mmCIF file of the C-alpha atoms, coordinates in Angstrom:
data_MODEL
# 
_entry.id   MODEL 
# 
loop_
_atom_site.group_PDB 
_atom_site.id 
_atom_site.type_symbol 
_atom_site.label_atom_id 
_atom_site.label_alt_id 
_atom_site.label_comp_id 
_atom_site.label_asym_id 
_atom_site.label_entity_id 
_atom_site.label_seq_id 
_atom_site.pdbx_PDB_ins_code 
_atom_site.Cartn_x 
_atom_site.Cartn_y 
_atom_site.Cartn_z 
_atom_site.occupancy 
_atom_site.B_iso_or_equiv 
_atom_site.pdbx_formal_charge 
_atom_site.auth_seq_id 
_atom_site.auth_comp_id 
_atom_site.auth_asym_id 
_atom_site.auth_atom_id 
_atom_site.pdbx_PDB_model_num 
ATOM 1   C CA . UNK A 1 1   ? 120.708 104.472 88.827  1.00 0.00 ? 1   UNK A CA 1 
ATOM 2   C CA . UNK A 1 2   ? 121.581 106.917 91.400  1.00 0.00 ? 2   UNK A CA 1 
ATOM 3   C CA . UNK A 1 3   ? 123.278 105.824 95.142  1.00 0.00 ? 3   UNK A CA 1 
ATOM 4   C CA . UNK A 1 4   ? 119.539 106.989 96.581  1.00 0.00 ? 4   UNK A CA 1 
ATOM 5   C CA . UNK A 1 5   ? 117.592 104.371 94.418  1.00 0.00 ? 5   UNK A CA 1 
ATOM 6   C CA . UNK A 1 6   ? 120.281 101.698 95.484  1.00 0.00 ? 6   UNK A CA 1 
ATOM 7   C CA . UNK A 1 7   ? 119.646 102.225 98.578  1.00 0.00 ? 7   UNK A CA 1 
ATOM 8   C CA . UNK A 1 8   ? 115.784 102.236 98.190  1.00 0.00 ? 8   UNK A CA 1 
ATOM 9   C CA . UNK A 1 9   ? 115.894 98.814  95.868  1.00 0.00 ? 9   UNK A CA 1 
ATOM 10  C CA . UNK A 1 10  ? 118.454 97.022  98.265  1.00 0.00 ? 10  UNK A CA 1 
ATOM 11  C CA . UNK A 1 11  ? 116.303 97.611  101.215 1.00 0.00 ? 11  UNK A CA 1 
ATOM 12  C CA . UNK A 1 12  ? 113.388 96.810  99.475  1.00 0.00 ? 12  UNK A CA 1 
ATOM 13  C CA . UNK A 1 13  ? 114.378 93.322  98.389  1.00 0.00 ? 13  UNK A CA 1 
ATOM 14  C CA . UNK A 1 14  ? 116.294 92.978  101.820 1.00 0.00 ? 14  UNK A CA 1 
ATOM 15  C CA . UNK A 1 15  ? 112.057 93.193  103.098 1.00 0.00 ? 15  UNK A CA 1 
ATOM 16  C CA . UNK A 1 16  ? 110.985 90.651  100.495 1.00 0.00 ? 16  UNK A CA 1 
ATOM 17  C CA . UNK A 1 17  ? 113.279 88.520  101.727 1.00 0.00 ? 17  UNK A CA 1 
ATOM 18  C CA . UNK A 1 18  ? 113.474 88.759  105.141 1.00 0.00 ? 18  UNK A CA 1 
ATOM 19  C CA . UNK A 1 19  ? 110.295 90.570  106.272 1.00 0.00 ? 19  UNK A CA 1 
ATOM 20  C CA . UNK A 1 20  ? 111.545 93.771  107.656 1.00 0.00 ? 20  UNK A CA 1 
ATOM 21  C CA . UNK A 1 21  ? 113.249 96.751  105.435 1.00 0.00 ? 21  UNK A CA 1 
ATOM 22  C CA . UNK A 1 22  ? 116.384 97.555  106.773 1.00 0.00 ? 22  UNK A CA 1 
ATOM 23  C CA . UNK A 1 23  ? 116.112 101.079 108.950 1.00 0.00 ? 23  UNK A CA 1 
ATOM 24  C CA . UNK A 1 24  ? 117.041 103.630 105.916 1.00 0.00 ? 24  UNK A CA 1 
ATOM 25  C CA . UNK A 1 25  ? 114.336 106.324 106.300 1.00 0.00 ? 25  UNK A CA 1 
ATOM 26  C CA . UNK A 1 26  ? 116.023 108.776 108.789 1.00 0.00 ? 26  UNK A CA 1 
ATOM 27  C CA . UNK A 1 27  ? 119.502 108.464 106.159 1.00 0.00 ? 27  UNK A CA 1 
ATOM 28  C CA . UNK A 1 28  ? 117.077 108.738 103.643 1.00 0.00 ? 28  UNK A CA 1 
ATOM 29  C CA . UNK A 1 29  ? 114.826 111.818 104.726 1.00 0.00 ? 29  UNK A CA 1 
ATOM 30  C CA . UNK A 1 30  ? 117.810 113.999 106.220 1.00 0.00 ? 30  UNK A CA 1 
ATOM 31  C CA . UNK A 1 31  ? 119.415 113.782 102.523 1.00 0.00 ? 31  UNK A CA 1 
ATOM 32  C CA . UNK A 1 32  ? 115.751 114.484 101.187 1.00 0.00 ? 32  UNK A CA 1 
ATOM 33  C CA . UNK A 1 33  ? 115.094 117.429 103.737 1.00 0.00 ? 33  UNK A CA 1 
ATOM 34  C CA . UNK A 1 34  ? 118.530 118.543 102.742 1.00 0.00 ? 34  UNK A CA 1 
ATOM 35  C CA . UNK A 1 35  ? 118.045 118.870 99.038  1.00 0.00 ? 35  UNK A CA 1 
ATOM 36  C CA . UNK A 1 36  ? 114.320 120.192 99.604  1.00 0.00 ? 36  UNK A CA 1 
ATOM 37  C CA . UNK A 1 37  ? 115.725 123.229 101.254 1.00 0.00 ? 37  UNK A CA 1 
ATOM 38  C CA . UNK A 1 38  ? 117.890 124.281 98.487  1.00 0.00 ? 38  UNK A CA 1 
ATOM 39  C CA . UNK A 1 39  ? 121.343 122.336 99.678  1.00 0.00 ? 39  UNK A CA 1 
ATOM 40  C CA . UNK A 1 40  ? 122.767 120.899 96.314  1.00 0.00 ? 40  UNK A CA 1 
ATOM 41  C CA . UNK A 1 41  ? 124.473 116.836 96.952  1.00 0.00 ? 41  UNK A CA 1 
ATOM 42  C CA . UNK A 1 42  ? 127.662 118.055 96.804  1.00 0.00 ? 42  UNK A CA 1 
ATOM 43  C CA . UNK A 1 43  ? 127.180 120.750 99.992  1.00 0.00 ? 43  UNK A CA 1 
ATOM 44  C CA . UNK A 1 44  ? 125.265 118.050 101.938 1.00 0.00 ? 44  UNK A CA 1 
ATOM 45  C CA . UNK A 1 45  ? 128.183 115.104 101.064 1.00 0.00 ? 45  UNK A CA 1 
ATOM 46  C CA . UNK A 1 46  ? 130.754 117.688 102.377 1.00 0.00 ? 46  UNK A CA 1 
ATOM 47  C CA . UNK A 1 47  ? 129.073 118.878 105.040 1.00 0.00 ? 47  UNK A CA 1 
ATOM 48  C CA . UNK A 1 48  ? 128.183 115.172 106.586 1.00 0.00 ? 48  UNK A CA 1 
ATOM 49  C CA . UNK A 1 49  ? 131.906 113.727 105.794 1.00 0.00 ? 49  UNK A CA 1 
ATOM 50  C CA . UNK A 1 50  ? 132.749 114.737 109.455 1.00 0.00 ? 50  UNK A CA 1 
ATOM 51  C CA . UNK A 1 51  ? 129.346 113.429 111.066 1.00 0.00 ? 51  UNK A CA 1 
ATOM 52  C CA . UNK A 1 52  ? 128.903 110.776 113.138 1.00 0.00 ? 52  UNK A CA 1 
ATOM 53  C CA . UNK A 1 53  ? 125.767 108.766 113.794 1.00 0.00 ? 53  UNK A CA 1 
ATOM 54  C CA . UNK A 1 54  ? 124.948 109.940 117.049 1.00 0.00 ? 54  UNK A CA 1 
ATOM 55  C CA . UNK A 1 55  ? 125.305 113.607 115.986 1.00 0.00 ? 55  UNK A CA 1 
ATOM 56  C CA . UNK A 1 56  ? 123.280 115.830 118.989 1.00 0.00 ? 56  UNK A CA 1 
ATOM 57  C CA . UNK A 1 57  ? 120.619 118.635 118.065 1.00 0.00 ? 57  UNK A CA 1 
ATOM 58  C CA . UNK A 1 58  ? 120.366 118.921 114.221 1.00 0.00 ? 58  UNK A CA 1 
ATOM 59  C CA . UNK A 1 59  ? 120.906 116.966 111.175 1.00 0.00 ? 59  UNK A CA 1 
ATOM 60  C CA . UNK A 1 60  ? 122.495 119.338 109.296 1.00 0.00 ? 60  UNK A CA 1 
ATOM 61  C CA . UNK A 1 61  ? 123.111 122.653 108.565 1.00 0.00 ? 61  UNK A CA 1 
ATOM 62  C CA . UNK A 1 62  ? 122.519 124.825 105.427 1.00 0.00 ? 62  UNK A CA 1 
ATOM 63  C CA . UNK A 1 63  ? 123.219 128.266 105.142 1.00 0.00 ? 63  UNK A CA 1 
ATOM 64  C CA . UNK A 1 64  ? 123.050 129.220 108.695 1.00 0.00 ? 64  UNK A CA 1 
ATOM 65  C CA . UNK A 1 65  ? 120.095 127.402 110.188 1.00 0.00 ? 65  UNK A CA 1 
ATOM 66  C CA . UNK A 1 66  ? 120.465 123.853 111.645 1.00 0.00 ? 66  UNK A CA 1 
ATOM 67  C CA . UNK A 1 67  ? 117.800 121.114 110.676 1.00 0.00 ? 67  UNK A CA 1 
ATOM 68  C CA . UNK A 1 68  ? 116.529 118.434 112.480 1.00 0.00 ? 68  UNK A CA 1 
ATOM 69  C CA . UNK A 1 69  ? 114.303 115.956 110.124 1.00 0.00 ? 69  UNK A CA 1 
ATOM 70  C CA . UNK A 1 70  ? 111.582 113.819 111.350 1.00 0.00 ? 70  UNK A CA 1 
ATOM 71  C CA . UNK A 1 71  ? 110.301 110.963 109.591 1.00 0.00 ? 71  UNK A CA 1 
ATOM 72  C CA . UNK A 1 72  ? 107.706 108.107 108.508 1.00 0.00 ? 72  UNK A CA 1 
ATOM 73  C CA . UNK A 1 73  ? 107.160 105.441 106.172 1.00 0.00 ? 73  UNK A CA 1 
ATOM 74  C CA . UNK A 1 74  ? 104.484 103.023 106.730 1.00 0.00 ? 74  UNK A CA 1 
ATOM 75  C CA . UNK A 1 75  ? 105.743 99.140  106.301 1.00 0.00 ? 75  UNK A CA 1 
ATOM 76  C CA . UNK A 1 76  ? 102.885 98.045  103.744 1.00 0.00 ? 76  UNK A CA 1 
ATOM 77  C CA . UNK A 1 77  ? 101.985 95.594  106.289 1.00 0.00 ? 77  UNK A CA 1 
ATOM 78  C CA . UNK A 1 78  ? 98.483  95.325  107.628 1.00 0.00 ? 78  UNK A CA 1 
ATOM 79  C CA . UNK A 1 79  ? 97.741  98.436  110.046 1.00 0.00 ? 79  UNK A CA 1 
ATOM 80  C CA . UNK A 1 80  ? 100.649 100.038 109.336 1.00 0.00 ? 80  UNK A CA 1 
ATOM 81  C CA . UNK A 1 81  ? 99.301  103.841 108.702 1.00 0.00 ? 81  UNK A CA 1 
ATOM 82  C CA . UNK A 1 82  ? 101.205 106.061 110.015 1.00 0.00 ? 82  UNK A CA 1 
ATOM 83  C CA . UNK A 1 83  ? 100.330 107.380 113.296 1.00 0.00 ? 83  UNK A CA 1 
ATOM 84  C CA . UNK A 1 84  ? 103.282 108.745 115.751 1.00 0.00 ? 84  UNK A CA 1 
ATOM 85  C CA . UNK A 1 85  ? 105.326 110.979 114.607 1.00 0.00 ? 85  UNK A CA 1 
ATOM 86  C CA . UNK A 1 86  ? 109.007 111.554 116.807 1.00 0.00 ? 86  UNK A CA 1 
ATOM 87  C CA . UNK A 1 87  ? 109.221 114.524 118.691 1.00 0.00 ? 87  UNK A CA 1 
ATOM 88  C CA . UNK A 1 88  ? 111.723 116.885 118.433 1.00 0.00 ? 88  UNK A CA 1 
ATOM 89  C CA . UNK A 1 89  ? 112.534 117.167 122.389 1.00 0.00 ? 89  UNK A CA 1 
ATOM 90  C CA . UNK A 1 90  ? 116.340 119.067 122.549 1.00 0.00 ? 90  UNK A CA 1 
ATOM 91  C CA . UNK A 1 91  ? 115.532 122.115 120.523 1.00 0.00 ? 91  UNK A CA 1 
ATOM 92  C CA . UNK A 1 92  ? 118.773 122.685 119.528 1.00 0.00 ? 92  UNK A CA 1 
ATOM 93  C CA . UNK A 1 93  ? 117.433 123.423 115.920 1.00 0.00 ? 93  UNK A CA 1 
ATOM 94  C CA . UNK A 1 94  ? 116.221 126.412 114.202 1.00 0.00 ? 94  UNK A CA 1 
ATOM 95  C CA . UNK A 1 95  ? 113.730 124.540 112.305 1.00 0.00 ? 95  UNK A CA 1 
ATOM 96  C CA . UNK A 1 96  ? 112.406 120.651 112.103 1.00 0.00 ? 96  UNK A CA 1 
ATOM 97  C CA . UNK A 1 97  ? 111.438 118.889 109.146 1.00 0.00 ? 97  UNK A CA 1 
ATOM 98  C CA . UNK A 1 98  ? 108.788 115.969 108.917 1.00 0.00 ? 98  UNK A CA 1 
ATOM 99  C CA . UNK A 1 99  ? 108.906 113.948 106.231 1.00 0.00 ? 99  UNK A CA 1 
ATOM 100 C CA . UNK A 1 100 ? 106.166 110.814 104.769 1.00 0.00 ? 100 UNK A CA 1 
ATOM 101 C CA . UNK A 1 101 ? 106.983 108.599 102.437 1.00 0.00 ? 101 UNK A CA 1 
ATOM 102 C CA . UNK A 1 102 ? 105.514 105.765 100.597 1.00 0.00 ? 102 UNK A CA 1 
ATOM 103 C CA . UNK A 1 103 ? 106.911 102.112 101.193 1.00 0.00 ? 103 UNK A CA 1 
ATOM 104 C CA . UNK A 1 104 ? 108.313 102.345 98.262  1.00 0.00 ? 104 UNK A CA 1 
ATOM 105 C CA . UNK A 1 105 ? 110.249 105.588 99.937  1.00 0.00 ? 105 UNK A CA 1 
ATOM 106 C CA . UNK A 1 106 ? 108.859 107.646 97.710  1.00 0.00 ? 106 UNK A CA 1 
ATOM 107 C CA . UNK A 1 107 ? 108.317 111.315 98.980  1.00 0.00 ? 107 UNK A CA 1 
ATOM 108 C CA . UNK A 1 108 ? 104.873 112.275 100.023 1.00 0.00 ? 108 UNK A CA 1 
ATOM 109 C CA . UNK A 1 109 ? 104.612 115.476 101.553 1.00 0.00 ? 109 UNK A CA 1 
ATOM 110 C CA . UNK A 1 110 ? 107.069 117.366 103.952 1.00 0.00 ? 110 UNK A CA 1 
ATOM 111 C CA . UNK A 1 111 ? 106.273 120.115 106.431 1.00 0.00 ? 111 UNK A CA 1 
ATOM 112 C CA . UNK A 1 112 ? 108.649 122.572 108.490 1.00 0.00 ? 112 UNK A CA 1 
ATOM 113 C CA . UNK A 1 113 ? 108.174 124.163 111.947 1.00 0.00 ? 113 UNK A CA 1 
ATOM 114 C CA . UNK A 1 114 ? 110.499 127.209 113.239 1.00 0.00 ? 114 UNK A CA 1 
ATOM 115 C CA . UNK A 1 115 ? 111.735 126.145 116.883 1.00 0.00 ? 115 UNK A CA 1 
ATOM 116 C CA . UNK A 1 116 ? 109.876 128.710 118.725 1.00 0.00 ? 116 UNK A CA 1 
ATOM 117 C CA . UNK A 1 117 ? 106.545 127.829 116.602 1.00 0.00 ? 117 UNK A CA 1 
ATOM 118 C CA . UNK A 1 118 ? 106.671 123.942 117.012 1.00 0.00 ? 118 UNK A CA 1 
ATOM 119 C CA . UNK A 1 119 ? 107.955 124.485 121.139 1.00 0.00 ? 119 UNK A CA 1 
ATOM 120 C CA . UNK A 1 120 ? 104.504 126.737 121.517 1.00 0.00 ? 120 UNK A CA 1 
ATOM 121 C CA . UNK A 1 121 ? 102.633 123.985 119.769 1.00 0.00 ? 121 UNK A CA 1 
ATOM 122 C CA . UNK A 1 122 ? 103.966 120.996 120.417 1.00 0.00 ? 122 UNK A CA 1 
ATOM 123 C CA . UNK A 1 123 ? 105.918 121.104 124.284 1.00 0.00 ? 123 UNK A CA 1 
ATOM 124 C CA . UNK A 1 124 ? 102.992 119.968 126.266 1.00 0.00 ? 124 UNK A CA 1 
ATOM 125 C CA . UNK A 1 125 ? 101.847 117.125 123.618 1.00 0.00 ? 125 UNK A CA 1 
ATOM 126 C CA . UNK A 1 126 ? 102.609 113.767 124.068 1.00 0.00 ? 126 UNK A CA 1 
ATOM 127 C CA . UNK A 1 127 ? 101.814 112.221 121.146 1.00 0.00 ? 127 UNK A CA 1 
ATOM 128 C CA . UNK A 1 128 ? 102.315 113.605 118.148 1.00 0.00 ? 128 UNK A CA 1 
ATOM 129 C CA . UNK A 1 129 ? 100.510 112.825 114.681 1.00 0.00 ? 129 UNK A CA 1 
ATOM 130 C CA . UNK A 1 130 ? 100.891 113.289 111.383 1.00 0.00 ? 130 UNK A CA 1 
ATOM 131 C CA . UNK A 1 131 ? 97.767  115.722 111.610 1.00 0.00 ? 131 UNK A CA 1 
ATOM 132 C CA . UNK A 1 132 ? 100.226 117.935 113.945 1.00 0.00 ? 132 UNK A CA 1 
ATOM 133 C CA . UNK A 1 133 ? 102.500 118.074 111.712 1.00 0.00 ? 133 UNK A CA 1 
ATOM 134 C CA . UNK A 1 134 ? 100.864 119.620 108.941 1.00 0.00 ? 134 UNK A CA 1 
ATOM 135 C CA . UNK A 1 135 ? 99.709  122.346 110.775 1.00 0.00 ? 135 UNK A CA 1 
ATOM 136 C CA . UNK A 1 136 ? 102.922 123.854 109.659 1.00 0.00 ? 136 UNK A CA 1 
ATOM 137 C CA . UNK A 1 137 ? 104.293 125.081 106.691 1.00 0.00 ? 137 UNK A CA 1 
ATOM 138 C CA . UNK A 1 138 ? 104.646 122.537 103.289 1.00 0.00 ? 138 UNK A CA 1 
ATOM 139 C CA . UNK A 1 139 ? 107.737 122.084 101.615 1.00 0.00 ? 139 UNK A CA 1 
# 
């Protein structure tokens, strides 16, 4: 068993027990965005080893271009579709990643957005959905 399906079974048995998953699903969607892009483990591990949590503008860079990732995973609760999706507000990104998952945190679909294409669609919205998102381009 990989570290990434660790992480997914602790946190699911951490919501059997106790009712709410612990919050994995930004960890586990900027190592997912990474690896969708073409950045191998071993590129992403070195490149986060100097990160901190609180990191400003992008998740992580890969041959050039800086990534900020996006994410949602419904709880499996009643009403819990998915419907807000964060907003990328600083722009200090050359492209932005959304990623859906399962509960199980297993990868649904993943879209990307240049900066300049998702600030001309997206400045003046409020509320963003997973229907904005996938006006742009599938991974």
């Amino acid at each position: 068993m990989n570290l990434r399906e660790q992480l997914v079974d602790t946190a699911l048995e951490w919501q059997r027990r106790f009712g709410v998953a612990p919050a994995i699903t930004s960890t586990l969607s900027e190592y997912d965005a990474a690896l969708l892009v073409g950045c191998t483990e071993a590129e992403y591990s070195e490149f986060m080893k100097d990160r901190t949590a609180v990191s400003r503008g992008s998740e992580f860079v890969f041959e050039g271009k800086r990534y900020q990732v996006k994410a949602n995973r419904p709880s499996g609760k009643t009403r819990s579709k998915v419907t807000l999706v964060g907003k990328g507000n600083n722009y200090e990104w050359d492209n932005l990643i959304w990623m859906h998952y399962t509960t199980n945190y297993q990868f649904l679909e993943a879209w990307i957005w240049g900066v300049e294409a998702y600030k001309d669609a997206f400045d003046e919205v409020m509320r963003l959905s997973p229907e904005h998102m996938r006006r742009g381009r599938p991974l």
